PDB file of C-alpha atoms in Angstrom:
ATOM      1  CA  UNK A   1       0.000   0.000   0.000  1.00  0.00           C
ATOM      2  CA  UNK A   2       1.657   3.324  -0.876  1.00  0.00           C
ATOM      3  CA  UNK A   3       0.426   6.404   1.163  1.00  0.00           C
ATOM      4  CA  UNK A   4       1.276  10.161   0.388  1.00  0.00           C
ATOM      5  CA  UNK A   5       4.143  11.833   2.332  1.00  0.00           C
ATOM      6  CA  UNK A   6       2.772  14.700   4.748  1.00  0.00           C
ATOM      7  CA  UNK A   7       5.821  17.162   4.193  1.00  0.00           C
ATOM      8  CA  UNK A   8       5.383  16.923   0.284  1.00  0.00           C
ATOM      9  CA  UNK A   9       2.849  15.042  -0.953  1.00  0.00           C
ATOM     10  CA  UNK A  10       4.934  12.503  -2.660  1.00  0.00           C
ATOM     11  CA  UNK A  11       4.682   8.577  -2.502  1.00  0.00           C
ATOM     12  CA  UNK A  12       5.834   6.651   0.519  1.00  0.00           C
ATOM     13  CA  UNK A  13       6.080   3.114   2.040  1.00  0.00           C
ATOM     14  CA  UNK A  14       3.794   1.980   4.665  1.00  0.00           C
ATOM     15  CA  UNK A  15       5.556   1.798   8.279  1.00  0.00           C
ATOM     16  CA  UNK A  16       7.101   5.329   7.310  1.00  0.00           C
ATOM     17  CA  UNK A  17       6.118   8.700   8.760  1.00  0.00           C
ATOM     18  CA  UNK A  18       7.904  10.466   5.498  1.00  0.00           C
ATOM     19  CA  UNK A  19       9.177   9.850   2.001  1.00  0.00           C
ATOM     20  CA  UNK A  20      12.395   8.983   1.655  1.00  0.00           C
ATOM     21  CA  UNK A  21      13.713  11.968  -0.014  1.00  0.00           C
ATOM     22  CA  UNK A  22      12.609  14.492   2.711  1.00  0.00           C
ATOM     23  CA  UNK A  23      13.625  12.319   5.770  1.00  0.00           C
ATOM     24  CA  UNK A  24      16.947  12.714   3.317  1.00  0.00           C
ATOM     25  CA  UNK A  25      16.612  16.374   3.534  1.00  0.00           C
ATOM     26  CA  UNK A  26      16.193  16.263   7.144  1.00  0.00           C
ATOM     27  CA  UNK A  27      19.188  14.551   8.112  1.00  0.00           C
ATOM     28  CA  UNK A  28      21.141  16.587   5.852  1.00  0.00           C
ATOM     29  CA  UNK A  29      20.147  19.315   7.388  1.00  0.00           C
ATOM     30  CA  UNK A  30      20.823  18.274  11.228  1.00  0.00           C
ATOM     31  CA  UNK A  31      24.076  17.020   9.747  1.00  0.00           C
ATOM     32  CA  UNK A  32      24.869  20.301   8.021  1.00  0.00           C
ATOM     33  CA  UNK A  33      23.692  22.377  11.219  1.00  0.00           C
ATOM     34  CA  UNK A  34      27.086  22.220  13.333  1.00  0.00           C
ATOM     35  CA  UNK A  35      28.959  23.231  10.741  1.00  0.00           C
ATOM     36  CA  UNK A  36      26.471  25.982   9.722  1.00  0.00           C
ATOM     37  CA  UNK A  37      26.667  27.185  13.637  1.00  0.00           C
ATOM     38  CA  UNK A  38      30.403  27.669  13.506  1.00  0.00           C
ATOM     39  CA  UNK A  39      30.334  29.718  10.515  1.00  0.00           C
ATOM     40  CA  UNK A  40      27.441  31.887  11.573  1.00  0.00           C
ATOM     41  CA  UNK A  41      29.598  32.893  14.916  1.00  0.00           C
ATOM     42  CA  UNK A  42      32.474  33.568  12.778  1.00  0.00           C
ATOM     43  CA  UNK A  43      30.284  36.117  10.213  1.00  0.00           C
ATOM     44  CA  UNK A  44      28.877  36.948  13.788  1.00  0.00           C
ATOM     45  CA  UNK A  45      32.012  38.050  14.683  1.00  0.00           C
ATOM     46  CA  UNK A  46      32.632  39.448  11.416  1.00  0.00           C
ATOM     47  CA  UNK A  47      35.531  37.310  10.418  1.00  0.00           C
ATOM     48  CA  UNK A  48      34.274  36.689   7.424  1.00  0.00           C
ATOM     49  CA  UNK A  49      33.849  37.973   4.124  1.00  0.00           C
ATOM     50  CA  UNK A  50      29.958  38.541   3.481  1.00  0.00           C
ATOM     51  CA  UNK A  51      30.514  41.595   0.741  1.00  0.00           C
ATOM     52  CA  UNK A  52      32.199  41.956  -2.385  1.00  0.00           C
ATOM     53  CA  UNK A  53      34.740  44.130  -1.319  1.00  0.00           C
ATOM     54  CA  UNK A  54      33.953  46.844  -4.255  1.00  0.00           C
ATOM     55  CA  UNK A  55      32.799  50.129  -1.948  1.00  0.00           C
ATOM     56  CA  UNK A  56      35.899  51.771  -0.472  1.00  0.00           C
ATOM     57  CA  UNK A  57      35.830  53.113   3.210  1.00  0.00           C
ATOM     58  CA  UNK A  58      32.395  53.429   4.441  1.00  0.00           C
ATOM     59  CA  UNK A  59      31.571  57.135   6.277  1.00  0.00           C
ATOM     60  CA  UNK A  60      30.337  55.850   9.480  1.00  0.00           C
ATOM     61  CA  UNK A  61      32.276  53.159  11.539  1.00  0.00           C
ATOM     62  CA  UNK A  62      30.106  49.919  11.305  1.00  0.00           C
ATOM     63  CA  UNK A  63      28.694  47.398  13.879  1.00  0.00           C
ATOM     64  CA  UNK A  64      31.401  44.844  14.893  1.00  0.00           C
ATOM     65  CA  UNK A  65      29.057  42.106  14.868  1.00  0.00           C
ATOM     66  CA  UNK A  66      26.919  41.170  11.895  1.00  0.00           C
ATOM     67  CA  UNK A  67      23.269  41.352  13.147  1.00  0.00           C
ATOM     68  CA  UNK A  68      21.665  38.977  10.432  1.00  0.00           C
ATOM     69  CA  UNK A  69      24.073  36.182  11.181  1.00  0.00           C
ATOM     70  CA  UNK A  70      23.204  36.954  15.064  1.00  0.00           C
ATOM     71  CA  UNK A  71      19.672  36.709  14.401  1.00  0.00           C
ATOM     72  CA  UNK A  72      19.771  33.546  12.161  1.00  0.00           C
ATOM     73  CA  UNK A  73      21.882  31.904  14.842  1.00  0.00           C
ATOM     74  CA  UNK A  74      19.467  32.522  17.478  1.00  0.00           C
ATOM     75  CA  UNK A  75      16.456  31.553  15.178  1.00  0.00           C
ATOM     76  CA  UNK A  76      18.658  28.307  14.683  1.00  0.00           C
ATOM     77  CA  UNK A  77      19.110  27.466  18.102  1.00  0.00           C
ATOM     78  CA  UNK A  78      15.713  28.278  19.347  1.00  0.00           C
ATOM     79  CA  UNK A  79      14.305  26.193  16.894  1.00  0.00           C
ATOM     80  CA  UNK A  80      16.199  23.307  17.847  1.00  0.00           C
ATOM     81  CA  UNK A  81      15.721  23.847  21.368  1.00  0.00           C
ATOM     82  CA  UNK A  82      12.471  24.147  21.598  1.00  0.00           C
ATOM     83  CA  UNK A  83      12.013  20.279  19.778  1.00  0.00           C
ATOM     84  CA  UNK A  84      14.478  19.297  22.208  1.00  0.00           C
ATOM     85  CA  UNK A  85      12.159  20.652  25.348  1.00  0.00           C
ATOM     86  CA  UNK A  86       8.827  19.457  23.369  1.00  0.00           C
ATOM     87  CA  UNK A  87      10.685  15.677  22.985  1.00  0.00           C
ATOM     88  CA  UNK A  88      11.922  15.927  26.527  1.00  0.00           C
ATOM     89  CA  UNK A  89       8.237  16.411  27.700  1.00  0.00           C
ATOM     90  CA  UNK A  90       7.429  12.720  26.881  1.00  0.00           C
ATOM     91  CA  UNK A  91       9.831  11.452  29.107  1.00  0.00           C
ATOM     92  CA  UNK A  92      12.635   8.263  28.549  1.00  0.00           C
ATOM     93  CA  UNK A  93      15.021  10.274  26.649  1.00  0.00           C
ATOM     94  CA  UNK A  94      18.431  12.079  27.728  1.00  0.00           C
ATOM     95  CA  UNK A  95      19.030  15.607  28.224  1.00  0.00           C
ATOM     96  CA  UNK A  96      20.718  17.457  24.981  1.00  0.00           C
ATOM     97  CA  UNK A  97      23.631  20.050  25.515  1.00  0.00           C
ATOM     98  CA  UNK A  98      22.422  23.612  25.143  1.00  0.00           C
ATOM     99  CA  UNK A  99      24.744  24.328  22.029  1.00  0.00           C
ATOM    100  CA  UNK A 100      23.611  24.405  18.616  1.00  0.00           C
ATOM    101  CA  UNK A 101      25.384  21.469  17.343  1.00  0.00           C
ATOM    102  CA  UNK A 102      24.819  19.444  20.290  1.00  0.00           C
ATOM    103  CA  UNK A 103      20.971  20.007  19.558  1.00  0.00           C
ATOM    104  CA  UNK A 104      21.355  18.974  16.235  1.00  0.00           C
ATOM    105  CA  UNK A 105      23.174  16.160  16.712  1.00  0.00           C
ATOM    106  CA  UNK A 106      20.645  14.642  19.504  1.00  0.00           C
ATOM    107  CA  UNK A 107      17.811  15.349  17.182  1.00  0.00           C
ATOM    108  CA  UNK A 108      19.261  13.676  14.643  1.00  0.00           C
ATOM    109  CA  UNK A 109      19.628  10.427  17.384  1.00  0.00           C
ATOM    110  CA  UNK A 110      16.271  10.819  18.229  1.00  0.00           C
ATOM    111  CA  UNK A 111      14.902  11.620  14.855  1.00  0.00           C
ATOM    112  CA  UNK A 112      12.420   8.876  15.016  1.00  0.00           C
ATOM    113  CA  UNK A 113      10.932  10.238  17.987  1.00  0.00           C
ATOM    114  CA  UNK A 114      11.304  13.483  16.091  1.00  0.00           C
ATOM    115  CA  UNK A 115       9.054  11.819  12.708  1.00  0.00           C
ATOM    116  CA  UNK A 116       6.447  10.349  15.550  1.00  0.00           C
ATOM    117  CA  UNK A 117       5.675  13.817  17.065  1.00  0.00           C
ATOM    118  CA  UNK A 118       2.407  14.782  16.436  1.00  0.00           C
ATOM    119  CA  UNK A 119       3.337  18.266  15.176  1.00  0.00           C
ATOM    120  CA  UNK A 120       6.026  16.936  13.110  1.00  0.00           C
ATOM    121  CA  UNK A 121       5.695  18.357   9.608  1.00  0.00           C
ATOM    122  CA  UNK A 122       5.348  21.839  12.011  1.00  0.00           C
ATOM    123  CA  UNK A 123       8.769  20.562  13.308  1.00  0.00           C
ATOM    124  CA  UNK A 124      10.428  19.657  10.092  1.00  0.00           C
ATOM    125  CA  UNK A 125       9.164  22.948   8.767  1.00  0.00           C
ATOM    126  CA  UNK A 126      11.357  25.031  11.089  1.00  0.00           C
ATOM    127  CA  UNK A 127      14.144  23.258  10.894  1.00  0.00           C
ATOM    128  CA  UNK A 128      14.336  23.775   7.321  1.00  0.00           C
ATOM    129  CA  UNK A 129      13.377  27.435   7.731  1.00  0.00           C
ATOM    130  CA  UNK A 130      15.682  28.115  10.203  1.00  0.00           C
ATOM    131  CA  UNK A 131      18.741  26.074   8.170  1.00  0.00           C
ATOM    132  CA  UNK A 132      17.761  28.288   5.154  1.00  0.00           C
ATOM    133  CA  UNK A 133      18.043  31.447   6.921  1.00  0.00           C
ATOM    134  CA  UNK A 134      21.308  30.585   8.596  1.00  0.00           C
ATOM    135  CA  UNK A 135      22.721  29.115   4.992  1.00  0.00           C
ATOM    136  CA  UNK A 136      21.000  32.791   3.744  1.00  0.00           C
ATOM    137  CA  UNK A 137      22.873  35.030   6.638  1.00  0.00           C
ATOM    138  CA  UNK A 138      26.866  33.049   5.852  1.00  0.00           C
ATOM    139  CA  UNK A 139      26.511  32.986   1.779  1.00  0.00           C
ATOM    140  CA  UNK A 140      28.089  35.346  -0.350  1.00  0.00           C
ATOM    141  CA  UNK A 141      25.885  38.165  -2.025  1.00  0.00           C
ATOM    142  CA  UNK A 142      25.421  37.170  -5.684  1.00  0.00           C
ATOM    143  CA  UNK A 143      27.624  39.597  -8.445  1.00  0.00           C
ATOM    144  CA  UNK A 144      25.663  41.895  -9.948  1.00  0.00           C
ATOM    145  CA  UNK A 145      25.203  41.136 -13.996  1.00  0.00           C
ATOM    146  CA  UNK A 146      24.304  44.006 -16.002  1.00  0.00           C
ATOM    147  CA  UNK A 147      22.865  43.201 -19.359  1.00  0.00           C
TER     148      UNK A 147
END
């Protein structure tokens, strides 16, 4: 019997609770998200390059943090925090580590628990929100093309 996948409405196996290509997606993003949470504290911190360089010296001294890496960040880790509380609440599971990664990484243990939620697709959701903005906040801004 083939049933139709909450997240996208494609074709999935009986006994699952999502397609294979988005529980896919998921992991990759819980896999990608420690890596994502070190770069957003170095753009944080402005050690990166997030411009293309081509302005000069600006008139006004600028922030010494970036403030949409900050935010992302913080979007990131609440996100993943709060699933962490909300899988917590049913009892029989360890306590996560507060940092971003360490979230990420227990989610990604517990992902089953995760799929089984109730709210799930709400939690999936989020978590690929959140990864977006965060992958958004560290990219590079495109070149401008003039035709």
């Amino acid at each position: 019997m083939t049933l139709t996948c909450p997240l996208c409405g494609g074709r999935m196996n009986t006994g699952r609770e999502t397609c294979t290509p988005c529980d896919d997606q998921l992991v990759r993003d819980l896999a990608d998200i420690p890596d994502l949470a070190h770069q957003l504290d170095l753009t944080e911190t402005r050690q990166t390059r997030t411009g293309d360089g081509n302005g000069g010296r600006p008139a006004e001294t600028g922030l010494t943090w970036d403030e949409r890496a900050r935010q992302a960040h913080d979007q990131l880790t609440a996100v993943l925090a709060g699933w962490v509380r909300e899988l917590l609440r049913t009892g029989g599971l360890p306590a996560a580590r507060p940092d971003t990664g360490s979230l990420a990484r227990w989610l990604t243990t517990h992902r089953i628990h995760l799929l089984r939620h109730a709210a799930f697709d709400e939690a999936v959701g989020q978590i690929r929100q959140a990864v977006k903005q965060a992958r958004w906040a560290i990219d590079l801004p495109p070149d401008t093309w003039f035709a």
